[in-house]
């Protein structure tokens, strides 16, 4: 018997949550990865040693998982931090000069790592008023030096209100989504399941709406009839129960994650390569200005592209494919063919490009070069 049930709605939700692999062993209570993800997904975080921190991608990670680093000890400011009248010590997302300074002063053991997306951190301190030990959950703010290091949304060259707006509107879920292609793992599923609540008939609503636009992204135009699960239905207002057509928009997973203030949305590097392959085949890679380049490029290189534009670089090729021979190819996220220079995410692509005589940098190396 052949099943004809349309599972595209289910696959769309699976794609939003991301790929999650778990190794089960009936002889053990939990796998090491399970315990690691449990700790990292909590507001309390995980004690981190300097040697555990991975920096090759420019943003911070532990065992292939992107993380934030924070200091739980807020000292005598604890009461104000918990009340929200004082910002408290900032959390870090990149290998910025503040973090480097803490390493050099041998004060790195003060940090904990988390990828909890709630914006809350478990902190403690000694009350200035009473002298008692106090603990609780508080909202902390992102380190401005980290934003500058990554040139996040153009923060490095921003001034006045735009720069303050980038800082004030920084959202952890949005940030983790934008760099998700750099990592093979993802935050714990309990952290990425949408808590806003869709209507009971959402799968049917989504499928029907996407069919009305012939399963094409309404932003970049890519036709996803060949892989409908990579096309989502976006709520323009943010209200996930407001399902009238005027509030809906069909977006590929890349365009969807680029919407401001969305929930965590994992996009794998493989999915980005597939999407940009379709865009190229369908004649959607007509790049004549920097805005168009950034719109189709992987979000993880957005800060770099803004820097190159500001410093007078020529507009690069995006997702540039080089064939060594009929059997071997490598792909660069950003490339200047005349200079034989580029940036790649895949380690295999970096190595292949370098063997082929190109100056190929990882995203982390390019960010380090930018900050020199």
JSON list of N, CA and C in Angstrom, two decimals, residues 163-241:
[
{"chain": "A", "resi": 163, "resn": "UNK", "atom": "N", "xyz": [24.50, 52.15, 16.26]},
{"chain": "A", "resi": 163, "resn": "UNK", "atom": "CA", "xyz": [25.36, 51.26, 17.04]},
{"chain": "A", "resi": 163, "resn": "UNK", "atom": "C", "xyz": [24.66, 50.87, 18.35]},
{"chain": "A", "resi": 164, "resn": "UNK", "atom": "N", "xyz": [24.04, 51.83, 19.00]},
{"chain": "A", "resi": 164, "resn": "UNK", "atom": "CA", "xyz": [23.31, 51.55, 20.24]},
{"chain": "A", "resi": 164, "resn": "UNK", "atom": "C", "xyz": [22.13, 50.62, 19.97]},
{"chain": "A", "resi": 165, "resn": "UNK", "atom": "N", "xyz": [21.49, 50.79, 18.82]},
{"chain": "A", "resi": 165, "resn": "UNK", "atom": "CA", "xyz": [20.35, 49.95, 18.48]},
{"chain": "A", "resi": 165, "resn": "UNK", "atom": "C", "xyz": [20.76, 48.50, 18.28]},
{"chain": "A", "resi": 166, "resn": "UNK", "atom": "N", "xyz": [21.90, 48.28, 17.63]},
{"chain": "A", "resi": 166, "resn": "UNK", "atom": "CA", "xyz": [22.41, 46.92, 17.44]},
{"chain": "A", "resi": 166, "resn": "UNK", "atom": "C", "xyz": [22.64, 46.26, 18.79]},
{"chain": "A", "resi": 167, "resn": "UNK", "atom": "N", "xyz": [23.22, 47.01, 19.71]},
{"chain": "A", "resi": 167, "resn": "UNK", "atom": "CA", "xyz": [23.50, 46.49, 21.05]},
{"chain": "A", "resi": 167, "resn": "UNK", "atom": "C", "xyz": [22.19, 46.23, 21.81]},
{"chain": "A", "resi": 168, "resn": "UNK", "atom": "N", "xyz": [21.29, 47.19, 21.80]},
{"chain": "A", "resi": 168, "resn": "UNK", "atom": "CA", "xyz": [20.05, 47.07, 22.56]},
{"chain": "A", "resi": 168, "resn": "UNK", "atom": "C", "xyz": [19.14, 45.96, 22.03]},
{"chain": "A", "resi": 169, "resn": "UNK", "atom": "N", "xyz": [19.18, 45.72, 20.72]},
{"chain": "A", "resi": 169, "resn": "UNK", "atom": "CA", "xyz": [18.27, 44.74, 20.11]},
{"chain": "A", "resi": 169, "resn": "UNK", "atom": "C", "xyz": [18.92, 43.37, 19.91]},
{"chain": "A", "resi": 170, "resn": "UNK", "atom": "N", "xyz": [20.13, 43.19, 20.42]},
{"chain": "A", "resi": 170, "resn": "UNK", "atom": "CA", "xyz": [20.80, 41.90, 20.28]},
{"chain": "A", "resi": 170, "resn": "UNK", "atom": "C", "xyz": [19.93, 40.79, 20.87]},
{"chain": "A", "resi": 171, "resn": "UNK", "atom": "N", "xyz": [19.77, 39.71, 20.11]},
{"chain": "A", "resi": 171, "resn": "UNK", "atom": "CA", "xyz": [18.91, 38.60, 20.51]},
{"chain": "A", "resi": 171, "resn": "UNK", "atom": "C", "xyz": [19.71, 37.30, 20.40]},
{"chain": "A", "resi": 172, "resn": "UNK", "atom": "N", "xyz": [19.77, 36.53, 21.48]},
{"chain": "A", "resi": 172, "resn": "UNK", "atom": "CA", "xyz": [20.58, 35.31, 21.51]},
{"chain": "A", "resi": 172, "resn": "UNK", "atom": "C", "xyz": [20.12, 34.29, 20.47]},
{"chain": "A", "resi": 173, "resn": "UNK", "atom": "N", "xyz": [18.81, 34.05, 20.38]},
{"chain": "A", "resi": 173, "resn": "UNK", "atom": "CA", "xyz": [18.30, 33.07, 19.42]},
{"chain": "A", "resi": 173, "resn": "UNK", "atom": "C", "xyz": [18.67, 33.45, 17.99]},
{"chain": "A", "resi": 174, "resn": "UNK", "atom": "N", "xyz": [18.49, 34.72, 17.67]},
{"chain": "A", "resi": 174, "resn": "UNK", "atom": "CA", "xyz": [18.83, 35.21, 16.34]},
{"chain": "A", "resi": 174, "resn": "UNK", "atom": "C", "xyz": [20.32, 35.03, 16.07]},
{"chain": "A", "resi": 175, "resn": "UNK", "atom": "N", "xyz": [21.14, 35.36, 17.04]},
{"chain": "A", "resi": 175, "resn": "UNK", "atom": "CA", "xyz": [22.59, 35.27, 16.88]},
{"chain": "A", "resi": 175, "resn": "UNK", "atom": "C", "xyz": [23.03, 33.82, 16.64]},
{"chain": "A", "resi": 176, "resn": "UNK", "atom": "N", "xyz": [22.54, 32.90, 17.48]},
{"chain": "A", "resi": 176, "resn": "UNK", "atom": "CA", "xyz": [22.92, 31.49, 17.32]},
{"chain": "A", "resi": 176, "resn": "UNK", "atom": "C", "xyz": [22.47, 30.94, 15.96]},
{"chain": "A", "resi": 177, "resn": "UNK", "atom": "N", "xyz": [21.31, 31.37, 15.50]},
{"chain": "A", "resi": 177, "resn": "UNK", "atom": "CA", "xyz": [20.83, 30.95, 14.18]},
{"chain": "A", "resi": 177, "resn": "UNK", "atom": "C", "xyz": [21.77, 31.38, 13.08]},
{"chain": "A", "resi": 178, "resn": "UNK", "atom": "N", "xyz": [22.25, 32.62, 13.18]},
{"chain": "A", "resi": 178, "resn": "UNK", "atom": "CA", "xyz": [23.05, 33.19, 12.10]},
{"chain": "A", "resi": 178, "resn": "UNK", "atom": "C", "xyz": [24.40, 32.51, 11.94]},
{"chain": "A", "resi": 179, "resn": "UNK", "atom": "N", "xyz": [24.90, 31.89, 13.01]},
{"chain": "A", "resi": 179, "resn": "UNK", "atom": "CA", "xyz": [26.20, 31.21, 12.93]},
{"chain": "A", "resi": 179, "resn": "UNK", "atom": "C", "xyz": [26.05, 29.69, 12.97]},
{"chain": "A", "resi": 180, "resn": "UNK", "atom": "N", "xyz": [24.82, 29.19, 12.82]},
{"chain": "A", "resi": 180, "resn": "UNK", "atom": "CA", "xyz": [24.58, 27.75, 12.96]},
{"chain": "A", "resi": 180, "resn": "UNK", "atom": "C", "xyz": [25.26, 26.92, 11.90]},
{"chain": "A", "resi": 181, "resn": "UNK", "atom": "N", "xyz": [25.53, 27.49, 10.72]},
{"chain": "A", "resi": 181, "resn": "UNK", "atom": "CA", "xyz": [26.16, 26.70, 9.65]},
{"chain": "A", "resi": 181, "resn": "UNK", "atom": "C", "xyz": [27.61, 26.33, 9.98]},
{"chain": "A", "resi": 182, "resn": "UNK", "atom": "N", "xyz": [28.19, 26.99, 10.97]},
{"chain": "A", "resi": 182, "resn": "UNK", "atom": "CA", "xyz": [29.58, 26.72, 11.33]},
{"chain": "A", "resi": 182, "resn": "UNK", "atom": "C", "xyz": [29.73, 25.49, 12.22]},
{"chain": "A", "resi": 183, "resn": "UNK", "atom": "N", "xyz": [28.60, 24.95, 12.70]},
{"chain": "A", "resi": 183, "resn": "UNK", "atom": "CA", "xyz": [28.68, 23.92, 13.73]},
{"chain": "A", "resi": 183, "resn": "UNK", "atom": "C", "xyz": [27.92, 22.65, 13.34]},
{"chain": "A", "resi": 184, "resn": "UNK", "atom": "N", "xyz": [28.47, 21.53, 13.79]},
{"chain": "A", "resi": 184, "resn": "UNK", "atom": "CA", "xyz": [27.86, 20.24, 13.47]},
{"chain": "A", "resi": 184, "resn": "UNK", "atom": "C", "xyz": [26.79, 19.85, 14.48]},
{"chain": "A", "resi": 185, "resn": "UNK", "atom": "N", "xyz": [26.80, 20.49, 15.65]},
{"chain": "A", "resi": 185, "resn": "UNK", "atom": "CA", "xyz": [25.81, 20.19, 16.69]},
{"chain": "A", "resi": 185, "resn": "UNK", "atom": "C", "xyz": [24.91, 21.40, 16.89]},
{"chain": "A", "resi": 186, "resn": "UNK", "atom": "N", "xyz": [23.93, 21.24, 17.75]},
{"chain": "A", "resi": 186, "resn": "UNK", "atom": "CA", "xyz": [22.95, 22.31, 17.94]},
{"chain": "A", "resi": 186, "resn": "UNK", "atom": "C", "xyz": [22.52, 22.37, 19.39]},
{"chain": "A", "resi": 187, "resn": "UNK", "atom": "N", "xyz": [21.90, 23.47, 19.83]},
{"chain": "A", "resi": 187, "resn": "UNK", "atom": "CA", "xyz": [21.35, 23.52, 21.18]},
{"chain": "A", "resi": 187, "resn": "UNK", "atom": "C", "xyz": [20.33, 22.43, 21.43]},
{"chain": "A", "resi": 188, "resn": "UNK", "atom": "N", "xyz": [20.18, 22.08, 22.69]},
{"chain": "A", "resi": 188, "resn": "UNK", "atom": "CA", "xyz": [19.22, 21.07, 23.10]},
{"chain": "A", "resi": 188, "resn": "UNK", "atom": "C", "xyz": [17.83, 21.36, 22.54]},
{"chain": "A", "resi": 189, "resn": "UNK", "atom": "N", "xyz": [17.14, 20.30, 22.14]},
{"chain": "A", "resi": 189, "resn": "UNK", "atom": "CA", "xyz": [15.84, 20.48, 21.48]},
{"chain": "A", "resi": 189, "resn": "UNK", "atom": "C", "xyz": [14.84, 21.24, 22.33]},
{"chain": "A", "resi": 190, "resn": "UNK", "atom": "N", "xyz": [14.92, 21.07, 23.65]},
{"chain": "A", "resi": 190, "resn": "UNK", "atom": "CA", "xyz": [13.97, 21.77, 24.52]},
{"chain": "A", "resi": 190, "resn": "UNK", "atom": "C", "xyz": [14.16, 23.27, 24.44]},
{"chain": "A", "resi": 191, "resn": "UNK", "atom": "N", "xyz": [15.34, 23.71, 23.96]},
{"chain": "A", "resi": 191, "resn": "UNK", "atom": "CA", "xyz": [15.60, 25.13, 23.86]},
{"chain": "A", "resi": 191, "resn": "UNK", "atom": "C", "xyz": [15.12, 25.72, 22.54]},
{"chain": "A", "resi": 192, "resn": "UNK", "atom": "N", "xyz": [14.90, 24.88, 21.54]},
{"chain": "A", "resi": 192, "resn": "UNK", "atom": "CA", "xyz": [14.56, 25.41, 20.23]},
{"chain": "A", "resi": 192, "resn": "UNK", "atom": "C", "xyz": [13.11, 25.16, 19.84]},
{"chain": "A", "resi": 193, "resn": "UNK", "atom": "N", "xyz": [12.40, 24.33, 20.60]},
{"chain": "A", "resi": 193, "resn": "UNK", "atom": "CA", "xyz": [10.98, 24.12, 20.30]},
{"chain": "A", "resi": 193, "resn": "UNK", "atom": "C", "xyz": [10.24, 25.43, 20.57]},
{"chain": "A", "resi": 194, "resn": "UNK", "atom": "N", "xyz": [9.46, 25.84, 19.63]},
{"chain": "A", "resi": 194, "resn": "UNK", "atom": "CA", "xyz": [8.74, 27.10, 19.76]},
{"chain": "A", "resi": 194, "resn": "UNK", "atom": "C", "xyz": [7.78, 27.07, 20.93]},
{"chain": "A", "resi": 195, "resn": "UNK", "atom": "N", "xyz": [7.81, 28.13, 21.73]},
{"chain": "A", "resi": 195, "resn": "UNK", "atom": "CA", "xyz": [6.94, 28.18, 22.91]},
{"chain": "A", "resi": 195, "resn": "UNK", "atom": "C", "xyz": [5.74, 29.09, 22.68]},
{"chain": "A", "resi": 196, "resn": "UNK", "atom": "N", "xyz": [5.67, 29.74, 21.53]},
{"chain": "A", "resi": 196, "resn": "UNK", "atom": "CA", "xyz": [4.57, 30.66, 21.27]},
{"chain": "A", "resi": 196, "resn": "UNK", "atom": "C", "xyz": [3.28, 29.93, 21.00]},
{"chain": "A", "resi": 197, "resn": "UNK", "atom": "N", "xyz": [3.36, 28.75, 20.41]},
{"chain": "A", "resi": 197, "resn": "UNK", "atom": "CA", "xyz": [2.18, 27.94, 20.18]},
{"chain": "A", "resi": 197, "resn": "UNK", "atom": "C", "xyz": [1.50, 28.20, 18.86]},
{"chain": "A", "resi": 198, "resn": "UNK", "atom": "N", "xyz": [1.58, 27.22, 17.95]},
{"chain": "A", "resi": 198, "resn": "UNK", "atom": "CA", "xyz": [0.88, 27.30, 16.68]},
{"chain": "A", "resi": 198, "resn": "UNK", "atom": "C", "xyz": [-0.54, 26.76, 16.84]},
{"chain": "A", "resi": 199, "resn": "UNK", "atom": "N", "xyz": [-1.39, 27.11, 15.92]},
{"chain": "A", "resi": 199, "resn": "UNK", "atom": "CA", "xyz": [-2.75, 26.58, 15.92]},
{"chain": "A", "resi": 199, "resn": "UNK", "atom": "C", "xyz": [-2.71, 25.09, 15.59]},
{"chain": "A", "resi": 200, "resn": "UNK", "atom": "N", "xyz": [-3.76, 24.38, 15.97]},
{"chain": "A", "resi": 200, "resn": "UNK", "atom": "CA", "xyz": [-3.78, 22.93, 15.76]},
{"chain": "A", "resi": 200, "resn": "UNK", "atom": "C", "xyz": [-3.72, 22.56, 14.29]},
{"chain": "A", "resi": 201, "resn": "UNK", "atom": "N", "xyz": [-4.22, 23.42, 13.42]},
{"chain": "A", "resi": 201, "resn": "UNK", "atom": "CA", "xyz": [-4.24, 23.11, 11.99]},
{"chain": "A", "resi": 201, "resn": "UNK", "atom": "C", "xyz": [-3.08, 23.77, 11.25]},
{"chain": "A", "resi": 202, "resn": "UNK", "atom": "N", "xyz": [-2.00, 24.11, 11.98]},
{"chain": "A", "resi": 202, "resn": "UNK", "atom": "CA", "xyz": [-0.91, 24.87, 11.37]},
{"chain": "A", "resi": 202, "resn": "UNK", "atom": "C", "xyz": [-0.25, 24.13, 10.20]},
{"chain": "A", "resi": 203, "resn": "UNK", "atom": "N", "xyz": [-0.03, 22.82, 10.33]},
{"chain": "A", "resi": 203, "resn": "UNK", "atom": "CA", "xyz": [0.62, 22.07, 9.25]},
{"chain": "A", "resi": 203, "resn": "UNK", "atom": "C", "xyz": [-0.17, 22.20, 7.95]},
{"chain": "A", "resi": 204, "resn": "UNK", "atom": "N", "xyz": [-1.50, 22.09, 8.06]},
{"chain": "A", "resi": 204, "resn": "UNK", "atom": "CA", "xyz": [-2.36, 22.21, 6.88]},
{"chain": "A", "resi": 204, "resn": "UNK", "atom": "C", "xyz": [-2.35, 23.64, 6.34]},
{"chain": "A", "resi": 205, "resn": "UNK", "atom": "N", "xyz": [-2.41, 24.62, 7.24]},
{"chain": "A", "resi": 205, "resn": "UNK", "atom": "CA", "xyz": [-2.37, 26.03, 6.83]},
{"chain": "A", "resi": 205, "resn": "UNK", "atom": "C", "xyz": [-1.07, 26.33, 6.09]},
{"chain": "A", "resi": 206, "resn": "UNK", "atom": "N", "xyz": [0.03, 25.86, 6.66]},
{"chain": "A", "resi": 206, "resn": "UNK", "atom": "CA", "xyz": [1.34, 26.12, 6.06]},
{"chain": "A", "resi": 206, "resn": "UNK", "atom": "C", "xyz": [1.46, 25.49, 4.68]},
{"chain": "A", "resi": 207, "resn": "UNK", "atom": "N", "xyz": [1.07, 24.24, 4.57]},
{"chain": "A", "resi": 207, "resn": "UNK", "atom": "CA", "xyz": [1.15, 23.55, 3.28]},
{"chain": "A", "resi": 207, "resn": "UNK", "atom": "C", "xyz": [0.29, 24.23, 2.23]},
{"chain": "A", "resi": 208, "resn": "UNK", "atom": "N", "xyz": [-0.92, 24.58, 2.61]},
{"chain": "A", "resi": 208, "resn": "UNK", "atom": "CA", "xyz": [-1.83, 25.23, 1.67]},
{"chain": "A", "resi": 208, "resn": "UNK", "atom": "C", "xyz": [-1.30, 26.58, 1.22]},
{"chain": "A", "resi": 209, "resn": "UNK", "atom": "N", "xyz": [-0.73, 27.34, 2.16]},
{"chain": "A", "resi": 209, "resn": "UNK", "atom": "CA", "xyz": [-0.22, 28.66, 1.79]},
{"chain": "A", "resi": 209, "resn": "UNK", "atom": "C", "xyz": [0.98, 28.54, 0.85]},
{"chain": "A", "resi": 210, "resn": "UNK", "atom": "N", "xyz": [1.90, 27.64, 1.18]},
{"chain": "A", "resi": 210, "resn": "UNK", "atom": "CA", "xyz": [3.08, 27.47, 0.33]},
{"chain": "A", "resi": 210, "resn": "UNK", "atom": "C", "xyz": [2.69, 27.01, -1.07]},
{"chain": "A", "resi": 211, "resn": "UNK", "atom": "N", "xyz": [1.61, 26.23, -1.15]},
{"chain": "A", "resi": 211, "resn": "UNK", "atom": "CA", "xyz": [1.13, 25.78, -2.46]},
{"chain": "A", "resi": 211, "resn": "UNK", "atom": "C", "xyz": [0.63, 26.95, -3.30]},
{"chain": "A", "resi": 212, "resn": "UNK", "atom": "N", "xyz": [0.07, 27.98, -2.64]},
{"chain": "A", "resi": 212, "resn": "UNK", "atom": "CA", "xyz": [-0.46, 29.13, -3.39]},
{"chain": "A", "resi": 212, "resn": "UNK", "atom": "C", "xyz": [0.65, 29.93, -4.07]},
{"chain": "A", "resi": 213, "resn": "UNK", "atom": "N", "xyz": [1.88, 29.80, -3.56]},
{"chain": "A", "resi": 213, "resn": "UNK", "atom": "CA", "xyz": [3.02, 30.49, -4.19]},
{"chain": "A", "resi": 213, "resn": "UNK", "atom": "C", "xyz": [3.91, 29.49, -4.92]},
{"chain": "A", "resi": 214, "resn": "UNK", "atom": "N", "xyz": [3.32, 28.30, -5.19]},
{"chain": "A", "resi": 214, "resn": "UNK", "atom": "CA", "xyz": [4.02, 27.26, -5.94]},
{"chain": "A", "resi": 214, "resn": "UNK", "atom": "C", "xyz": [5.35, 26.88, -5.30]},
{"chain": "A", "resi": 215, "resn": "UNK", "atom": "N", "xyz": [5.39, 26.88, -3.98]},
{"chain": "A", "resi": 215, "resn": "UNK", "atom": "CA", "xyz": [6.56, 26.47, -3.20]},
{"chain": "A", "resi": 215, "resn": "UNK", "atom": "C", "xyz": [7.82, 27.22, -3.61]},
{"chain": "A", "resi": 216, "resn": "UNK", "atom": "N", "xyz": [7.65, 28.52, -3.80]},
{"chain": "A", "resi": 216, "resn": "UNK", "atom": "CA", "xyz": [8.78, 29.40, -4.11]},
{"chain": "A", "resi": 216, "resn": "UNK", "atom": "C", "xyz": [8.94, 30.41, -2.98]},
{"chain": "A", "resi": 217, "resn": "UNK", "atom": "N", "xyz": [10.18, 30.71, -2.62]},
{"chain": "A", "resi": 217, "resn": "UNK", "atom": "CA", "xyz": [10.45, 31.70, -1.59]},
{"chain": "A", "resi": 217, "resn": "UNK", "atom": "C", "xyz": [10.02, 33.07, -2.09]},
{"chain": "A", "resi": 218, "resn": "UNK", "atom": "N", "xyz": [9.24, 33.76, -1.28]},
{"chain": "A", "resi": 218, "resn": "UNK", "atom": "CA", "xyz": [8.72, 35.07, -1.68]},
{"chain": "A", "resi": 218, "resn": "UNK", "atom": "C", "xyz": [9.75, 36.18, -1.48]},
{"chain": "A", "resi": 219, "resn": "UNK", "atom": "N", "xyz": [10.93, 35.83, -0.99]},
{"chain": "A", "resi": 219, "resn": "UNK", "atom": "CA", "xyz": [11.97, 36.85, -0.82]},
{"chain": "A", "resi": 219, "resn": "UNK", "atom": "C", "xyz": [13.08, 36.70, -1.86]},
{"chain": "A", "resi": 220, "resn": "UNK", "atom": "N", "xyz": [13.72, 35.53, -1.89]},
{"chain": "A", "resi": 220, "resn": "UNK", "atom": "CA", "xyz": [14.82, 35.35, -2.85]},
{"chain": "A", "resi": 220, "resn": "UNK", "atom": "C", "xyz": [14.37, 34.73, -4.16]},
{"chain": "A", "resi": 221, "resn": "UNK", "atom": "N", "xyz": [13.15, 34.13, -4.17]},
{"chain": "A", "resi": 221, "resn": "UNK", "atom": "CA", "xyz": [12.59, 33.60, -5.40]},
{"chain": "A", "resi": 221, "resn": "UNK", "atom": "C", "xyz": [12.94, 32.16, -5.71]},
{"chain": "A", "resi": 222, "resn": "UNK", "atom": "N", "xyz": [13.74, 31.49, -4.85]},
{"chain": "A", "resi": 222, "resn": "UNK", "atom": "CA", "xyz": [14.16, 30.13, -5.17]},
{"chain": "A", "resi": 222, "resn": "UNK", "atom": "C", "xyz": [12.97, 29.18, -5.19]},
{"chain": "A", "resi": 223, "resn": "UNK", "atom": "N", "xyz": [12.92, 28.31, -6.20]},
{"chain": "A", "resi": 223, "resn": "UNK", "atom": "CA", "xyz": [11.87, 27.31, -6.37]},
{"chain": "A", "resi": 223, "resn": "UNK", "atom": "C", "xyz": [12.26, 26.07, -5.58]},
{"chain": "A", "resi": 224, "resn": "UNK", "atom": "N", "xyz": [11.45, 25.70, -4.58]},
{"chain": "A", "resi": 224, "resn": "UNK", "atom": "CA", "xyz": [11.77, 24.57, -3.72]},
{"chain": "A", "resi": 224, "resn": "UNK", "atom": "C", "xyz": [10.79, 23.42, -3.88]},
{"chain": "A", "resi": 225, "resn": "UNK", "atom": "N", "xyz": [10.20, 23.29, -5.07]},
{"chain": "A", "resi": 225, "resn": "UNK", "atom": "CA", "xyz": [9.33, 22.14, -5.32]},
{"chain": "A", "resi": 225, "resn": "UNK", "atom": "C", "xyz": [10.08, 20.83, -5.18]},
{"chain": "A", "resi": 226, "resn": "UNK", "atom": "N", "xyz": [11.38, 20.85, -5.40]},
{"chain": "A", "resi": 226, "resn": "UNK", "atom": "CA", "xyz": [12.18, 19.63, -5.30]},
{"chain": "A", "resi": 226, "resn": "UNK", "atom": "C", "xyz": [12.53, 19.29, -3.86]},
{"chain": "A", "resi": 227, "resn": "UNK", "atom": "N", "xyz": [12.37, 20.24, -2.94]},
{"chain": "A", "resi": 227, "resn": "UNK", "atom": "CA", "xyz": [12.67, 20.01, -1.53]},
{"chain": "A", "resi": 227, "resn": "UNK", "atom": "C", "xyz": [11.81, 20.95, -0.69]},
{"chain": "A", "resi": 228, "resn": "UNK", "atom": "N", "xyz": [10.53, 20.62, -0.57]},
{"chain": "A", "resi": 228, "resn": "UNK", "atom": "CA", "xyz": [9.55, 21.51, 0.05]},
{"chain": "A", "resi": 228, "resn": "UNK", "atom": "C", "xyz": [9.81, 21.76, 1.53]},
{"chain": "A", "resi": 229, "resn": "UNK", "atom": "N", "xyz": [10.53, 20.84, 2.19]},
{"chain": "A", "resi": 229, "resn": "UNK", "atom": "CA", "xyz": [10.78, 21.02, 3.62]},
{"chain": "A", "resi": 229, "resn": "UNK", "atom": "C", "xyz": [11.71, 22.19, 3.91]},
{"chain": "A", "resi": 230, "resn": "UNK", "atom": "N", "xyz": [12.41, 22.68, 2.90]},
{"chain": "A", "resi": 230, "resn": "UNK", "atom": "CA", "xyz": [13.29, 23.83, 3.09]},
{"chain": "A", "resi": 230, "resn": "UNK", "atom": "C", "xyz": [12.56, 25.16, 2.90]},
{"chain": "A", "resi": 231, "resn": "UNK", "atom": "N", "xyz": [11.26, 25.08, 2.67]},
{"chain": "A", "resi": 231, "resn": "UNK", "atom": "CA", "xyz": [10.44, 26.28, 2.56]},
{"chain": "A", "resi": 231, "resn": "UNK", "atom": "C", "xyz": [9.51, 26.36, 3.76]},
{"chain": "A", "resi": 232, "resn": "UNK", "atom": "N", "xyz": [9.60, 27.44, 4.51]},
{"chain": "A", "resi": 232, "resn": "UNK", "atom": "CA", "xyz": [8.78, 27.65, 5.70]},
{"chain": "A", "resi": 232, "resn": "UNK", "atom": "C", "xyz": [7.68, 28.67, 5.43]},
{"chain": "A", "resi": 233, "resn": "UNK", "atom": "N", "xyz": [6.70, 28.71, 6.32]},
{"chain": "A", "resi": 233, "resn": "UNK", "atom": "CA", "xyz": [5.69, 29.76, 6.29]},
{"chain": "A", "resi": 233, "resn": "UNK", "atom": "C", "xyz": [5.93, 30.67, 7.49]},
{"chain": "A", "resi": 234, "resn": "UNK", "atom": "N", "xyz": [6.24, 31.90, 7.21]},
{"chain": "A", "resi": 234, "resn": "UNK", "atom": "CA", "xyz": [6.62, 32.88, 8.23]},
{"chain": "A", "resi": 234, "resn": "UNK", "atom": "C", "xyz": [5.42, 33.73, 8.63]},
{"chain": "A", "resi": 235, "resn": "UNK", "atom": "N", "xyz": [5.29, 33.98, 9.94]},
{"chain": "A", "resi": 235, "resn": "UNK", "atom": "CA", "xyz": [4.27, 34.90, 10.43]},
{"chain": "A", "resi": 235, "resn": "UNK", "atom": "C", "xyz": [4.87, 36.30, 10.50]},
{"chain": "A", "resi": 236, "resn": "UNK", "atom": "N", "xyz": [4.40, 37.20, 9.67]},
{"chain": "A", "resi": 236, "resn": "UNK", "atom": "CA", "xyz": [4.97, 38.54, 9.57]},
{"chain": "A", "resi": 236, "resn": "UNK", "atom": "C", "xyz": [4.84, 39.30, 10.88]},
{"chain": "A", "resi": 237, "resn": "UNK", "atom": "N", "xyz": [3.71, 39.17, 11.56]},
{"chain": "A", "resi": 237, "resn": "UNK", "atom": "CA", "xyz": [3.48, 39.91, 12.80]},
{"chain": "A", "resi": 237, "resn": "UNK", "atom": "C", "xyz": [4.19, 39.28, 13.99]},
{"chain": "A", "resi": 238, "resn": "UNK", "atom": "N", "xyz": [4.60, 38.03, 13.86]},
{"chain": "A", "resi": 238, "resn": "UNK", "atom": "CA", "xyz": [5.18, 37.30, 14.98]},
{"chain": "A", "resi": 238, "resn": "UNK", "atom": "C", "xyz": [4.16, 36.52, 15.77]},
{"chain": "A", "resi": 239, "resn": "UNK", "atom": "N", "xyz": [2.87, 36.78, 15.54]},
{"chain": "A", "resi": 239, "resn": "UNK", "atom": "CA", "xyz": [1.80, 36.05, 16.21]},
{"chain": "A", "resi": 239, "resn": "UNK", "atom": "C", "xyz": [1.55, 34.75, 15.46]},
{"chain": "A", "resi": 240, "resn": "UNK", "atom": "N", "xyz": [1.90, 33.62, 16.06]},
{"chain": "A", "resi": 240, "resn": "UNK", "atom": "CA", "xyz": [1.85, 32.34, 15.38]},
{"chain": "A", "resi": 240, "resn": "UNK", "atom": "C", "xyz": [0.46, 31.73, 15.29]},
{"chain": "A", "resi": 241, "resn": "UNK", "atom": "N", "xyz": [-0.52, 32.43, 15.78]},
{"chain": "A", "resi": 241, "resn": "UNK", "atom": "CA", "xyz": [-1.91, 31.97, 15.63]},
{"chain": "A", "resi": 241, "resn": "UNK", "atom": "C", "xyz": [-2.71, 32.87, 14.69]}
]
